[in-house]
Each structure stands twice: as C-alpha cells, then as structure tokens.
Tab-separated table of N, CA and C in Angstrom:
chain	number	residue	atom	x	y	z
A	1	MET	N	1.829	-11.886	-5.154
A	1	MET	CA	0.832	-10.953	-5.027
A	1	MET	C	-0.312	-11.558	-4.359
A	2	ASN	N	-1.054	-10.869	-3.601
A	2	ASN	CA	-2.287	-11.399	-3.037
A	2	ASN	C	-3.512	-10.945	-3.950
A	3	PRO	N	-4.009	-11.885	-4.719
A	3	PRO	CA	-5.100	-11.503	-5.615
A	3	PRO	C	-6.361	-11.110	-4.938
A	4	VAL	N	-6.552	-11.540	-3.691
A	4	VAL	CA	-7.793	-11.152	-2.861
A	4	VAL	C	-7.823	-9.655	-2.671
A	5	PHE	N	-6.664	-9.098	-2.353
A	5	PHE	CA	-6.770	-7.726	-1.897
A	5	PHE	C	-6.795	-6.750	-3.337
A	6	LEU	N	-6.237	-7.348	-4.458
A	6	LEU	CA	-6.330	-6.730	-5.618
A	6	LEU	C	-7.704	-6.718	-6.107
A	7	LEU	N	-8.402	-7.857	-6.013
A	7	LEU	CA	-9.904	-7.903	-6.153
A	7	LEU	C	-10.670	-7.007	-5.386
A	8	LEU	N	-10.452	-7.083	-3.996
A	8	LEU	CA	-11.221	-6.205	-3.149
A	8	LEU	C	-10.853	-4.712	-3.363
A	9	GLY	N	-9.582	-4.413	-3.746
A	9	GLY	CA	-9.259	-2.975	-3.990
A	9	GLY	C	-10.104	-2.476	-5.320
A	10	ALA	N	-9.951	-3.344	-6.299
A	10	ALA	CA	-10.628	-2.988	-7.558
A	10	ALA	C	-12.197	-2.836	-7.406
A	11	LEU	N	-12.610	-3.843	-6.705
A	11	LEU	CA	-14.122	-3.775	-6.465
A	11	LEU	C	-14.582	-2.616	-5.645
A	12	SER	N	-13.738	-2.191	-4.658
A	12	SER	CA	-13.990	-1.024	-3.781
A	12	SER	C	-13.904	0.183	-4.603
A	13	ALA	N	-12.918	0.260	-5.498
A	13	ALA	CA	-12.757	1.383	-6.364
A	13	ALA	C	-13.975	1.500	-7.383
A	14	LEU	N	-14.420	0.439	-7.817
A	14	LEU	CA	-15.589	0.453	-8.747
A	14	LEU	C	-16.774	0.949	-8.018
A	15	ILE	N	-17.056	0.389	-6.814
A	15	ILE	CA	-18.245	0.792	-6.106
A	15	ILE	C	-18.064	2.217	-5.651
A	16	GLY	N	-16.817	2.665	-5.239
A	16	GLY	CA	-16.672	4.021	-4.819
A	16	GLY	C	-16.898	5.102	-5.902
A	17	ALA	N	-16.502	4.716	-7.153
A	17	ALA	CA	-16.816	5.479	-8.303
A	17	ALA	C	-18.213	5.622	-8.574
A	18	GLY	N	-18.955	4.502	-8.351
A	18	GLY	CA	-20.432	4.508	-8.594
A	18	GLY	C	-21.116	5.297	-7.473
A	19	MET	N	-20.594	5.149	-6.234
A	19	MET	CA	-21.209	5.807	-5.167
A	19	MET	C	-21.077	7.413	-5.422
A	20	GLY	N	-19.882	7.750	-5.848
A	20	GLY	CA	-19.571	9.108	-6.110
A	20	GLY	C	-20.520	9.686	-7.110
A	21	ALA	N	-20.684	9.033	-8.212
A	21	ALA	CA	-21.597	9.444	-9.299
A	21	ALA	C	-23.128	9.504	-8.758
A	22	PHE	N	-23.500	8.488	-8.054
A	22	PHE	CA	-24.747	8.429	-7.384
A	22	PHE	C	-25.060	9.677	-6.516
A	23	GLY	N	-24.002	10.019	-5.755
A	23	GLY	CA	-24.009	11.122	-4.824
A	23	GLY	C	-24.138	12.406	-5.634
A	24	ALA	N	-23.317	12.617	-6.636
A	24	ALA	CA	-23.346	13.809	-7.360
A	24	ALA	C	-24.455	14.027	-8.215
A	25	HIS	N	-25.143	13.052	-8.685
A	25	HIS	CA	-26.309	13.108	-9.524
A	25	HIS	C	-27.576	12.748	-9.011
A	26	GLY	N	-27.649	11.747	-8.069
A	26	GLY	CA	-28.865	11.167	-7.494
A	26	GLY	C	-29.341	11.816	-6.243
A	27	LEU	N	-28.296	12.228	-5.499
A	27	LEU	CA	-28.632	12.564	-4.131
A	27	LEU	C	-28.504	14.211	-3.990
A	28	LYS	N	-27.887	14.717	-4.954
A	28	LYS	CA	-27.739	16.255	-4.817
A	28	LYS	C	-29.010	17.031	-4.405
A	29	ALA	N	-30.158	16.603	-5.138
A	29	ALA	CA	-31.372	17.374	-4.814
A	29	ALA	C	-32.260	16.827	-3.726
A	30	VAL	N	-31.771	15.553	-3.209
A	30	VAL	CA	-32.506	14.921	-2.248
A	30	VAL	C	-32.178	15.186	-0.788
A	31	ILE	N	-30.893	15.215	-0.488
A	31	ILE	CA	-30.290	15.304	0.920
A	31	ILE	C	-29.741	16.785	1.049
A	32	SER	N	-29.581	17.210	2.334
A	32	SER	CA	-29.003	18.521	2.590
A	32	SER	C	-27.516	18.524	2.138
A	33	PRO	N	-27.087	19.745	1.886
A	33	PRO	CA	-25.675	19.974	1.658
A	33	PRO	C	-24.681	19.312	2.633
A	34	GLU	N	-25.138	19.395	3.890
A	34	GLU	CA	-24.261	19.038	5.083
A	34	GLU	C	-24.309	17.406	4.857
A	35	LEU	N	-25.473	16.783	4.688
A	35	LEU	CA	-25.387	15.218	4.563
A	35	LEU	C	-24.717	14.848	3.214
A	36	LEU	N	-24.758	15.579	2.260
A	36	LEU	CA	-24.024	15.290	1.002
A	36	LEU	C	-22.432	15.358	1.201
A	37	ALA	N	-22.050	16.264	2.112
A	37	ALA	CA	-20.664	16.415	2.339
A	37	ALA	C	-20.185	15.168	3.228
A	38	VAL	N	-21.073	14.613	4.027
A	38	VAL	CA	-20.730	13.506	4.850
A	38	VAL	C	-20.674	12.284	3.777
A	39	TYR	N	-21.530	12.172	2.949
A	39	TYR	CA	-21.587	11.131	1.944
A	39	TYR	C	-20.317	11.263	1.060
A	40	GLN	N	-19.947	12.457	0.679
A	40	GLN	CA	-18.687	12.514	-0.107
A	40	GLN	C	-17.428	12.262	0.597
A	41	THR	N	-17.515	12.483	1.912
A	41	THR	CA	-16.364	12.067	2.775
A	41	THR	C	-16.306	10.465	2.676
A	42	GLY	N	-17.322	9.739	2.733
A	42	GLY	CA	-17.226	8.383	2.627
A	42	GLY	C	-16.747	7.907	1.380
A	43	VAL	N	-17.162	8.493	0.227
A	43	VAL	CA	-16.536	8.127	-1.085
A	43	VAL	C	-15.058	8.498	-1.204
A	44	THR	N	-14.644	9.604	-0.652
A	44	THR	CA	-13.267	10.006	-0.747
A	44	THR	C	-12.361	8.917	0.001
A	45	TYR	N	-12.674	8.642	1.164
A	45	TYR	CA	-12.050	7.657	1.967
A	45	TYR	C	-12.028	6.170	1.370
A	46	GLN	N	-13.272	5.948	0.800
A	46	GLN	CA	-13.337	4.667	-0.071
A	46	GLN	C	-12.366	4.547	-1.113
A	47	MET	N	-12.299	5.615	-1.874
A	47	MET	CA	-11.474	5.557	-2.989
A	47	MET	C	-9.904	5.555	-2.499
A	48	TYR	N	-9.546	6.276	-1.578
A	48	TYR	CA	-8.168	6.218	-1.147
A	48	TYR	C	-7.806	4.845	-0.718
A	49	HIS	N	-8.704	4.344	0.060
A	49	HIS	CA	-8.362	2.949	0.656
A	49	HIS	C	-8.446	1.785	-0.401
A	50	ALA	N	-9.319	2.048	-1.307
A	50	ALA	CA	-9.371	1.057	-2.431
A	50	ALA	C	-7.917	1.057	-3.149
A	51	LEU	N	-7.365	2.174	-3.444
A	51	LEU	CA	-5.965	2.329	-3.859
A	51	LEU	C	-4.979	1.751	-2.987
A	52	GLY	N	-5.219	1.922	-1.616
A	52	GLY	CA	-4.363	1.183	-0.611
A	52	GLY	C	-4.461	-0.178	-0.761
A	53	LEU	N	-5.586	-0.715	-0.871
A	53	LEU	CA	-5.741	-2.344	-1.041
A	53	LEU	C	-4.974	-2.799	-2.265
A	54	ILE	N	-5.031	-1.983	-3.315
A	54	ILE	CA	-4.290	-2.396	-4.628
A	54	ILE	C	-2.809	-2.373	-4.204
A	55	GLY	N	-2.507	-1.306	-3.446
A	55	GLY	CA	-1.069	-1.248	-3.215
A	55	GLY	C	-0.591	-2.380	-2.343
A	56	VAL	N	-1.385	-2.726	-1.272
A	56	VAL	CA	-1.044	-3.925	-0.490
A	56	VAL	C	-0.974	-5.203	-1.342
A	57	ALA	N	-1.787	-5.380	-2.327
A	57	ALA	CA	-1.631	-6.336	-3.218
A	57	ALA	C	-0.343	-6.371	-3.775
A	58	LEU	N	0.010	-5.297	-4.455
A	58	LEU	CA	1.296	-5.237	-5.164
A	58	LEU	C	2.491	-5.349	-4.259
A	59	ILE	N	2.495	-4.725	-3.142
A	59	ILE	CA	3.561	-4.820	-2.286
A	59	ILE	C	3.822	-6.306	-1.728
A	60	SER	N	2.827	-6.941	-1.518
A	60	SER	CA	2.882	-8.341	-1.024
A	60	SER	C	3.533	-9.178	-1.930
A	61	ARG	N	3.609	-8.873	-3.283
A	61	ARG	CA	4.125	-9.512	-4.259
A	61	ARG	C	5.709	-9.701	-4.046
A	62	GLN	N	6.260	-8.621	-3.343
A	62	GLN	CA	7.755	-8.600	-3.049
A	62	GLN	C	8.114	-9.149	-1.685
A	63	ALA	N	7.064	-9.477	-0.949
A	63	ALA	CA	7.187	-9.730	0.527
A	63	ALA	C	7.374	-11.350	0.754
A	64	SER	N	8.351	-11.625	1.504
A	64	SER	CA	8.591	-13.087	1.741
A	64	SER	C	7.602	-13.468	2.929
A	65	ASP	N	7.545	-12.544	3.950
A	65	ASP	CA	6.675	-12.688	5.025
A	65	ASP	C	5.779	-11.605	5.088
A	66	SER	N	4.537	-11.794	4.711
A	66	SER	CA	3.607	-10.695	4.516
A	66	SER	C	2.297	-10.611	5.558
A	67	ARG	N	2.711	-11.125	6.726
A	67	ARG	CA	1.547	-11.200	7.764
A	67	ARG	C	1.006	-9.769	8.140
A	68	LEU	N	2.166	-8.927	8.117
A	68	LEU	CA	1.729	-7.462	8.510
A	68	LEU	C	0.794	-6.861	7.269
A	69	LEU	N	1.268	-7.223	6.097
A	69	LEU	CA	0.422	-6.821	4.937
A	69	LEU	C	-0.953	-7.486	4.973
A	70	HIS	N	-0.973	-8.765	5.271
A	70	HIS	CA	-2.200	-9.526	5.295
A	70	HIS	C	-3.236	-8.789	6.157
A	71	TRP	N	-2.808	-8.561	7.360
A	71	TRP	CA	-3.646	-7.892	8.348
A	71	TRP	C	-4.044	-6.499	7.904
A	72	ALA	N	-2.982	-5.750	7.371
A	72	ALA	CA	-3.267	-4.380	6.869
A	72	ALA	C	-4.455	-4.357	5.671
A	73	GLY	N	-4.262	-5.325	4.881
A	73	GLY	CA	-5.261	-5.454	3.809
A	73	GLY	C	-6.643	-5.701	4.460
A	74	TRP	N	-6.778	-6.632	5.320
A	74	TRP	CA	-8.165	-6.898	5.980
A	74	TRP	C	-8.715	-5.659	6.728
A	75	LEU	N	-7.794	-5.124	7.443
A	75	LEU	CA	-8.207	-3.823	8.239
A	75	LEU	C	-8.560	-2.761	7.298
A	76	MET	N	-7.939	-2.667	6.272
A	76	MET	CA	-8.333	-1.491	5.379
A	76	MET	C	-9.675	-1.788	4.723
A	77	PHE	N	-9.863	-3.104	4.441
A	77	PHE	CA	-11.256	-3.387	3.782
A	77	PHE	C	-12.345	-3.212	4.918
A	78	ALA	N	-12.021	-3.624	6.140
A	78	ALA	CA	-13.063	-3.490	7.176
A	78	ALA	C	-13.328	-1.913	7.452
A	79	GLY	N	-12.215	-1.274	7.262
A	79	GLY	CA	-12.439	0.236	7.471
A	79	GLY	C	-13.309	0.816	6.370
A	80	ILE	N	-13.083	0.388	5.134
A	80	ILE	CA	-14.084	0.821	3.935
A	80	ILE	C	-15.519	0.458	4.393
A	81	LEU	N	-15.713	-0.733	4.808
A	81	LEU	CA	-17.133	-1.116	5.160
A	81	LEU	C	-17.657	-0.370	6.316
A	82	LEU	N	-16.831	-0.204	7.317
A	82	LEU	CA	-17.332	0.585	8.608
A	82	LEU	C	-17.378	1.957	8.469
A	83	PHE	N	-16.209	2.565	8.001
A	83	PHE	CA	-16.253	3.972	7.829
A	83	PHE	C	-17.094	4.475	6.736
A	84	SER	N	-16.710	4.191	5.638
A	84	SER	CA	-17.544	4.689	4.411
A	84	SER	C	-19.034	4.218	4.373
A	85	GLY	N	-19.103	3.038	4.618
A	85	GLY	CA	-20.508	2.423	4.815
A	85	GLY	C	-21.429	3.126	5.704
A	86	SER	N	-20.842	3.380	6.937
A	86	SER	CA	-21.657	4.039	7.938
A	86	SER	C	-22.035	5.469	7.523
A	87	LEU	N	-20.984	6.158	6.912
A	87	LEU	CA	-21.294	7.588	6.298
A	87	LEU	C	-22.271	7.511	5.250
A	88	TYR	N	-22.314	6.456	4.309
A	88	TYR	CA	-23.373	6.351	3.306
A	88	TYR	C	-24.671	6.280	4.002
A	89	LEU	N	-24.808	5.347	4.862
A	89	LEU	CA	-26.039	5.126	5.478
A	89	LEU	C	-26.604	6.257	6.412
A	90	LEU	N	-25.706	6.851	7.047
A	90	LEU	CA	-25.884	8.045	7.799
A	90	LEU	C	-26.564	9.121	6.878
A	91	ALA	N	-25.946	9.405	5.821
A	91	ALA	CA	-26.350	10.458	4.972
A	91	ALA	C	-27.646	10.307	4.252
A	92	ILE	N	-27.755	8.963	3.698
A	92	ILE	CA	-28.985	8.654	3.079
A	92	ILE	C	-30.270	8.437	3.882
A	93	LEU	N	-29.986	7.721	5.088
A	93	LEU	CA	-31.087	7.492	5.994
A	93	LEU	C	-31.297	8.485	7.113
A	94	ASN	N	-30.269	9.425	7.213
A	94	ASN	CA	-30.210	10.474	8.382
A	94	ASN	C	-30.376	9.871	9.601
A	95	LEU	N	-29.653	8.844	9.873
A	95	LEU	CA	-29.645	8.028	11.199
A	95	LEU	C	-28.262	8.513	11.934
A	96	ASN	N	-28.426	9.356	12.805
A	96	ASN	CA	-27.213	9.941	13.429
A	96	ASN	C	-26.433	8.925	14.317
A	97	TRP	N	-27.258	7.932	14.731
A	97	TRP	CA	-26.512	6.872	15.613
A	97	TRP	C	-25.517	6.080	14.831
A	98	LEU	N	-25.623	6.087	13.535
A	98	LEU	CA	-24.603	5.421	12.603
A	98	LEU	C	-23.207	6.036	12.793
A	99	GLY	N	-23.207	7.345	13.215
A	99	GLY	CA	-22.054	8.112	13.418
A	99	GLY	C	-21.030	7.299	14.472
A	100	MET	N	-21.595	6.590	15.379
A	100	MET	CA	-20.895	5.879	16.312
A	100	MET	C	-20.092	4.815	15.810
A	101	ILE	N	-20.428	4.396	14.637
A	101	ILE	CA	-19.543	3.184	14.043
A	101	ILE	C	-18.448	3.785	13.207
A	102	THR	N	-18.624	4.971	12.668
A	102	THR	CA	-17.583	5.524	11.835
A	102	THR	C	-16.102	5.569	12.397
A	103	PRO	N	-16.007	5.947	13.640
A	103	PRO	CA	-14.712	5.913	14.282
A	103	PRO	C	-13.981	4.562	14.355
A	104	ILE	N	-14.793	3.469	14.387
A	104	ILE	CA	-14.228	2.143	14.416
A	104	ILE	C	-13.619	1.939	13.060
A	105	GLY	N	-14.191	2.298	11.996
A	105	GLY	CA	-13.558	2.149	10.644
A	105	GLY	C	-12.334	3.090	10.506
A	106	GLY	N	-12.406	4.312	11.142
A	106	GLY	CA	-11.204	5.045	11.131
A	106	GLY	C	-10.080	4.490	11.845
A	107	VAL	N	-10.271	3.813	12.962
A	107	VAL	CA	-9.256	3.254	13.593
A	107	VAL	C	-8.763	1.821	12.784
A	108	CYS	N	-9.502	1.186	12.105
A	108	CYS	CA	-9.133	0.173	11.106
A	108	CYS	C	-8.285	0.806	9.956
A	109	PHE	N	-8.611	1.948	9.475
A	109	PHE	CA	-7.650	2.633	8.581
A	109	PHE	C	-6.320	2.916	9.153
A	110	LEU	N	-6.388	3.491	10.277
A	110	LEU	CA	-5.064	3.929	10.940
A	110	LEU	C	-4.269	2.670	11.306
A	111	THR	N	-4.887	1.716	11.795
A	111	THR	CA	-4.067	0.452	12.211
A	111	THR	C	-3.457	-0.139	10.883
A	112	ALA	N	-4.250	-0.069	9.741
A	112	ALA	CA	-3.737	-0.687	8.603
A	112	ALA	C	-2.419	0.019	8.149
A	113	TRP	N	-2.580	1.325	8.183
A	113	TRP	CA	-1.432	2.181	7.738
A	113	TRP	C	-0.229	2.037	8.790
A	114	LEU	N	-0.489	1.864	9.946
A	114	LEU	CA	0.566	1.467	10.882
A	114	LEU	C	1.359	0.244	10.562
A	115	LEU	N	0.454	-0.744	10.261
A	115	LEU	CA	1.013	-2.019	9.987
A	115	LEU	C	1.859	-1.946	8.695
A	116	ILE	N	1.437	-1.163	7.602
A	116	ILE	CA	2.389	-1.010	6.464
A	116	ILE	C	3.558	-0.354	6.854
A	117	THR	N	3.528	0.706	7.800
A	117	THR	CA	4.658	1.316	8.233
A	117	THR	C	5.647	0.479	8.868
A	118	LEU	N	5.082	-0.366	9.648
A	118	LEU	CA	6.001	-1.336	10.430
A	118	LEU	C	6.624	-2.365	9.443
A	119	PHE	N	5.869	-2.662	8.396
A	119	PHE	CA	6.363	-3.614	7.413
A	119	PHE	C	7.549	-2.928	6.708
A	120	ALA	N	7.343	-1.673	6.394
A	120	ALA	CA	8.458	-0.886	5.532
A	120	ALA	C	9.625	-0.686	6.451
A	121	ALA	N	9.438	-0.484	7.777
A	121	ALA	CA	10.564	-0.288	8.746
A	121	ALA	C	11.278	-1.622	8.792
A	122	LYS	N	10.604	-2.822	8.775
A	122	LYS	CA	11.183	-4.074	8.928
A	122	LYS	C	11.994	-4.292	7.654
A	123	ILE	N	11.623	-3.888	6.497
A	123	ILE	CA	12.351	-4.050	5.231
A	123	ILE	C	13.725	-3.189	5.177
A	124	ILE	N	13.420	-1.991	5.602
A	124	ILE	CA	14.624	-1.068	5.859
A	124	ILE	C	15.731	-1.654	6.723
A	125	ARG	N	15.221	-2.138	7.957
A	125	ARG	CA	16.216	-2.746	8.846
A	125	ARG	C	16.878	-3.884	8.304
A	126	ALA	N	16.045	-4.750	7.692
A	126	ALA	CA	16.707	-6.025	7.067
A	126	ALA	C	17.810	-5.629	6.002
A	127	SER	N	17.445	-4.602	5.156
A	127	SER	CA	18.308	-4.155	4.021
A	127	SER	C	19.506	-3.505	4.645
A	128	ASP	N	19.306	-2.635	5.686
A	128	ASP	CA	20.512	-1.987	6.334
A	128	ASP	C	21.503	-3.102	6.977
A	129	HIS	N	20.864	-3.970	7.531
A	129	HIS	CA	21.658	-5.145	8.174
A	129	HIS	C	22.483	-5.875	7.140
A	130	HIS	N	21.853	-6.206	5.998
A	130	HIS	CA	22.553	-6.988	4.947
A	130	HIS	C	23.670	-6.088	4.340
A	131	SER	N	23.375	-4.721	4.156
A	131	SER	CA	24.423	-3.915	3.545
A	131	SER	C	25.672	-3.709	4.508
A	132	ARG	N	25.480	-3.789	5.755
A	132	ARG	CA	26.535	-3.680	6.674
A	132	ARG	C	27.376	-4.826	6.695
A	133	TYR	N	26.928	-5.985	6.375
A	133	TYR	CA	27.662	-7.154	6.567
A	133	TYR	C	28.098	-7.821	5.260
A	134	LYS	N	28.119	-7.071	4.188
A	134	LYS	CA	28.371	-7.588	2.871
A	134	LYS	C	29.889	-7.480	2.662
C-alpha cells in the first residue's frame, strides 16, 4: 500500500468536509448563489477524488508494478489542488481569471482515471494470459 496516497486522500477528505461545512454555513449569506454553486462543485470533486486517492492507495497494495497508480495518485492530488482550489478561490474572491486554471485540474483528473483504467486493463490481460496457459 502507498501510505502517501492514503494520507493525502484522508487529508483531502478532511479538508473537503470542512470546506463543505464552511460553504454551507459561512458563505451562504456572503456570496451569490451562483458562486456558491461553483464553490460546491469544488467540494464535490475534492471529495470524489479524495476517495479516489484512498482507492489508489489500497489498489497499489495488490500491485507488483504500480507506476501507473503512482502517477494516477499524483495527478489526482494535483487535480484537487488545481480544480477544487481554483474554484474555491474563484468563488470566495470572485476572480474570474482563476477559471482558466480549473480545466488544467480537470485534465489531471481525467488523466489519473485513464491511468487507473490502463492499470486495470493490464491486470486483466495478464490474468487472461495466465489462465490460457495453465
């Protein structure tokens, strides 16, 4: 298991839960409903990808060669910082130019999931190959 991704996933979930509570209780009366929705999107994606990081940590426990998972984990964490982070700052500070950073985080998320998909396909191919020649 990769304890770094377990730590980053748990920490991201902790911060995501706190950010969600802050948005629901602290920002509700301060920012517009549109910006609150932007903020909430950041929370939602942070929480999903925090769980994804924990999944990467757990899956890597079974992997003999986990380079794909290693990169997937770092890209997922970068996505949290860039995607969710830019949405939080955009909503709180109302700086629209931060919206240019958000898609970079989204590409990090997509690439991370692609690497996990490739890892799974590699496992299936290896399993299929072994079952044919037993």
